[in-house]
Amino acid sequence: MQIFVQHAKKGFICLKKCNQYCLKCTEDKCLTCKQDYFLTQGQKCVKCDQERQFQENGQCKECDPSCLKCNGTGKTNCTQCKLSLFLSQKYLLQIFINEFYLQLFQQSQYKQ
């Protein structure tokens, strides 16, 4: 159990439990977070939605719509693709099953 120390005016110390995701805290702010959580600018510990978001500069940001999971912005940062898409080294491959063709996209086309 992580606690912070609060000094009272009458000379005694009150102990209060930190937020469940904080490792260290002050009365109302987290100072460090547990593993897989990050500290926001508002000093709260949060965890991004592992399925659709990634963490950048203290914020959760949405993955590209073609990604099921990602580690950054754009199609080139998919770590898992949606059903009709898959990753192959330098290419994002898209299969159109009903139309029976394969479309290749070089990752460099999507760099921002």
PDB file of C-alpha atoms in Angstrom:
ATOM      1  CA  MET A   1       0.000   0.000   0.000  1.00  0.00           C
ATOM      2  CA  GLN A   2       1.448   3.365  -1.039  1.00  0.00           C
ATOM      3  CA  ILE A   3       0.719   6.338   1.208  1.00  0.00           C
ATOM      4  CA  PHE A   4       1.535  10.006   1.380  1.00  0.00           C
ATOM      5  CA  VAL A   5       2.237  11.999   4.498  1.00  0.00           C
ATOM      6  CA  GLN A   6       0.202  15.070   5.358  1.00  0.00           C
ATOM      7  CA  HIS A   7       1.349  17.412   8.116  1.00  0.00           C
ATOM      8  CA  ALA A   8      -1.500  18.709  10.215  1.00  0.00           C
ATOM      9  CA  LYS A   9      -1.498  22.094  11.999  1.00  0.00           C
ATOM     10  CA  LYS A  10      -1.655  20.511  15.459  1.00  0.00           C
ATOM     11  CA  GLY A  11       1.599  18.577  14.966  1.00  0.00           C
ATOM     12  CA  PHE A  12       0.347  15.085  14.128  1.00  0.00           C
ATOM     13  CA  ILE A  13       0.687  13.224  10.833  1.00  0.00           C
ATOM     14  CA  CYS A  14      -2.238  11.797   8.889  1.00  0.00           C
ATOM     15  CA  LEU A  15      -1.697   8.966   6.431  1.00  0.00           C
ATOM     16  CA  LYS A  16      -3.814   8.468   3.363  1.00  0.00           C
ATOM     17  CA  LYS A  17      -3.630   5.827   0.648  1.00  0.00           C
ATOM     18  CA  CYS A  18      -2.466   6.923  -2.840  1.00  0.00           C
ATOM     19  CA  ASN A  19      -4.585   6.339  -5.935  1.00  0.00           C
ATOM     20  CA  GLN A  20      -4.422   2.662  -6.947  1.00  0.00           C
ATOM     21  CA  TYR A  21      -2.306   3.409 -10.064  1.00  0.00           C
ATOM     22  CA  CYS A  22       0.258   5.677  -8.338  1.00  0.00           C
ATOM     23  CA  LEU A  23       3.557   4.480  -6.914  1.00  0.00           C
ATOM     24  CA  LYS A  24       4.269   7.791  -5.168  1.00  0.00           C
ATOM     25  CA  CYS A  25       1.936  10.705  -4.569  1.00  0.00           C
ATOM     26  CA  THR A  26       1.202  13.933  -2.760  1.00  0.00           C
ATOM     27  CA  GLU A  27      -2.235  14.686  -1.337  1.00  0.00           C
ATOM     28  CA  ASP A  28      -3.965  15.077  -4.696  1.00  0.00           C
ATOM     29  CA  LYS A  29      -1.345  14.307  -7.375  1.00  0.00           C
ATOM     30  CA  CYS A  30       0.557  11.248  -8.525  1.00  0.00           C
ATOM     31  CA  LEU A  31       4.328  11.656  -8.817  1.00  0.00           C
ATOM     32  CA  THR A  32       5.136   8.263 -10.368  1.00  0.00           C
ATOM     33  CA  CYS A  33       2.918   5.527 -11.820  1.00  0.00           C
ATOM     34  CA  LYS A  34       2.768   1.753 -11.785  1.00  0.00           C
ATOM     35  CA  GLN A  35       4.090  -0.181 -14.778  1.00  0.00           C
ATOM     36  CA  ASP A  36       2.057   0.251 -18.019  1.00  0.00           C
ATOM     37  CA  TYR A  37       0.529   3.507 -16.720  1.00  0.00           C
ATOM     38  CA  PHE A  38       1.768   6.990 -17.554  1.00  0.00           C
ATOM     39  CA  LEU A  39       1.583  10.318 -15.809  1.00  0.00           C
ATOM     40  CA  THR A  40      -0.660  12.904 -17.494  1.00  0.00           C
ATOM     41  CA  GLN A  41      -0.021  16.637 -17.395  1.00  0.00           C
ATOM     42  CA  GLY A  42      -2.731  16.775 -14.725  1.00  0.00           C
ATOM     43  CA  GLN A  43      -0.592  14.366 -12.682  1.00  0.00           C
ATOM     44  CA  LYS A  44      -2.938  11.400 -12.825  1.00  0.00           C
ATOM     45  CA  CYS A  45      -1.921   7.866 -13.796  1.00  0.00           C
ATOM     46  CA  VAL A  46      -3.820   6.492 -16.781  1.00  0.00           C
ATOM     47  CA  LYS A  47      -3.529   3.590 -19.187  1.00  0.00           C
ATOM     48  CA  CYS A  48      -4.383   3.909 -22.873  1.00  0.00           C
ATOM     49  CA  ASP A  49      -6.817   1.488 -24.501  1.00  0.00           C
ATOM     50  CA  GLN A  50      -4.349  -1.190 -25.676  1.00  0.00           C
ATOM     51  CA  GLU A  51      -6.607  -2.092 -28.590  1.00  0.00           C
ATOM     52  CA  ARG A  52      -7.047   1.312 -30.239  1.00  0.00           C
ATOM     53  CA  GLN A  53      -4.660   3.837 -28.693  1.00  0.00           C
ATOM     54  CA  PHE A  54      -1.015   4.609 -28.051  1.00  0.00           C
ATOM     55  CA  GLN A  55       0.647   6.974 -25.591  1.00  0.00           C
ATOM     56  CA  GLU A  56       2.403  10.123 -26.823  1.00  0.00           C
ATOM     57  CA  ASN A  57       3.488  13.181 -24.831  1.00  0.00           C
ATOM     58  CA  GLY A  58       1.303  12.361 -21.834  1.00  0.00           C
ATOM     59  CA  GLN A  59      -1.846  11.721 -23.891  1.00  0.00           C
ATOM     60  CA  CYS A  60      -3.687   8.724 -25.320  1.00  0.00           C
ATOM     61  CA  LYS A  61      -3.997   9.057 -29.093  1.00  0.00           C
ATOM     62  CA  GLU A  62      -6.077   7.008 -31.526  1.00  0.00           C
ATOM     63  CA  CYS A  63      -4.501   4.463 -33.894  1.00  0.00           C
ATOM     64  CA  ASP A  64      -4.946   4.804 -37.652  1.00  0.00           C
ATOM     65  CA  PRO A  65      -8.351   3.343 -38.723  1.00  0.00           C
ATOM     66  CA  SER A  66      -6.562   0.547 -40.644  1.00  0.00           C
ATOM     67  CA  CYS A  67      -4.833  -0.676 -37.448  1.00  0.00           C
ATOM     68  CA  LEU A  68      -6.263  -3.023 -34.869  1.00  0.00           C
ATOM     69  CA  LYS A  69      -3.311  -2.178 -32.570  1.00  0.00           C
ATOM     70  CA  CYS A  70      -0.491   0.340 -33.009  1.00  0.00           C
ATOM     71  CA  ASN A  71       2.546   1.971 -31.437  1.00  0.00           C
ATOM     72  CA  GLY A  72       2.319   5.357 -33.188  1.00  0.00           C
ATOM     73  CA  THR A  73       0.470   7.445 -35.778  1.00  0.00           C
ATOM     74  CA  GLY A  74      -0.220   6.410 -39.360  1.00  0.00           C
ATOM     75  CA  LYS A  75      -0.496   3.135 -41.238  1.00  0.00           C
ATOM     76  CA  THR A  76       3.231   2.448 -40.823  1.00  0.00           C
ATOM     77  CA  ASN A  77       2.918   2.036 -37.048  1.00  0.00           C
ATOM     78  CA  CYS A  78       0.334  -0.764 -37.000  1.00  0.00           C
ATOM     79  CA  THR A  79       1.395  -3.688 -34.835  1.00  0.00           C
ATOM     80  CA  GLN A  80      -1.756  -5.596 -35.798  1.00  0.00           C
ATOM     81  CA  CYS A  81      -4.007  -4.906 -38.780  1.00  0.00           C
ATOM     82  CA  LYS A  82      -7.750  -5.175 -39.259  1.00  0.00           C
ATOM     83  CA  LEU A  83      -9.169  -8.300 -40.912  1.00  0.00           C
ATOM     84  CA  SER A  84      -8.584  -7.428 -44.575  1.00  0.00           C
ATOM     85  CA  LEU A  85      -5.099  -5.959 -43.951  1.00  0.00           C
ATOM     86  CA  PHE A  86      -1.760  -7.433 -42.976  1.00  0.00           C
ATOM     87  CA  LEU A  87       1.817  -6.254 -42.507  1.00  0.00           C
ATOM     88  CA  SER A  88       4.696  -7.495 -44.623  1.00  0.00           C
ATOM     89  CA  GLN A  89       8.135  -5.903 -44.006  1.00  0.00           C
ATOM     90  CA  LYS A  90       8.005  -2.571 -45.899  1.00  0.00           C
ATOM     91  CA  TYR A  91       4.457  -2.936 -47.179  1.00  0.00           C
ATOM     92  CA  LEU A  92       0.950  -2.624 -45.826  1.00  0.00           C
ATOM     93  CA  LEU A  93      -1.009  -5.173 -47.834  1.00  0.00           C
ATOM     94  CA  GLN A  94      -4.725  -4.842 -48.344  1.00  0.00           C
ATOM     95  CA  ILE A  95      -6.773  -7.727 -49.658  1.00  0.00           C
ATOM     96  CA  PHE A  96     -10.140  -7.098 -51.251  1.00  0.00           C
ATOM     97  CA  ILE A  97     -11.620 -10.588 -51.079  1.00  0.00           C
ATOM     98  CA  ASN A  98     -14.762  -9.926 -53.122  1.00  0.00           C
ATOM     99  CA  GLU A  99     -12.826  -8.214 -55.908  1.00  0.00           C
ATOM    100  CA  PHE A 100      -9.927 -10.732 -55.942  1.00  0.00           C
ATOM    101  CA  TYR A 101      -7.002  -8.344 -56.070  1.00  0.00           C
ATOM    102  CA  LEU A 102      -4.149  -7.344 -53.846  1.00  0.00           C
ATOM    103  CA  GLN A 103      -3.146  -3.741 -53.351  1.00  0.00           C
ATOM    104  CA  LEU A 104       0.395  -2.900 -52.163  1.00  0.00           C
ATOM    105  CA  PHE A 105       1.299   0.283 -50.341  1.00  0.00           C
ATOM    106  CA  GLN A 106       4.896   1.157 -49.575  1.00  0.00           C
ATOM    107  CA  GLN A 107       5.167   2.451 -46.035  1.00  0.00           C
ATOM    108  CA  SER A 108       7.075   5.525 -47.204  1.00  0.00           C
ATOM    109  CA  GLN A 109       3.876   6.744 -48.906  1.00  0.00           C
ATOM    110  CA  TYR A 110       2.268   7.217 -45.494  1.00  0.00           C
ATOM    111  CA  LYS A 111       4.993   9.039 -43.592  1.00  0.00           C
ATOM    112  CA  GLN A 112       3.743  12.333 -42.251  1.00  0.00           C
TER     113      GLN A 112
END
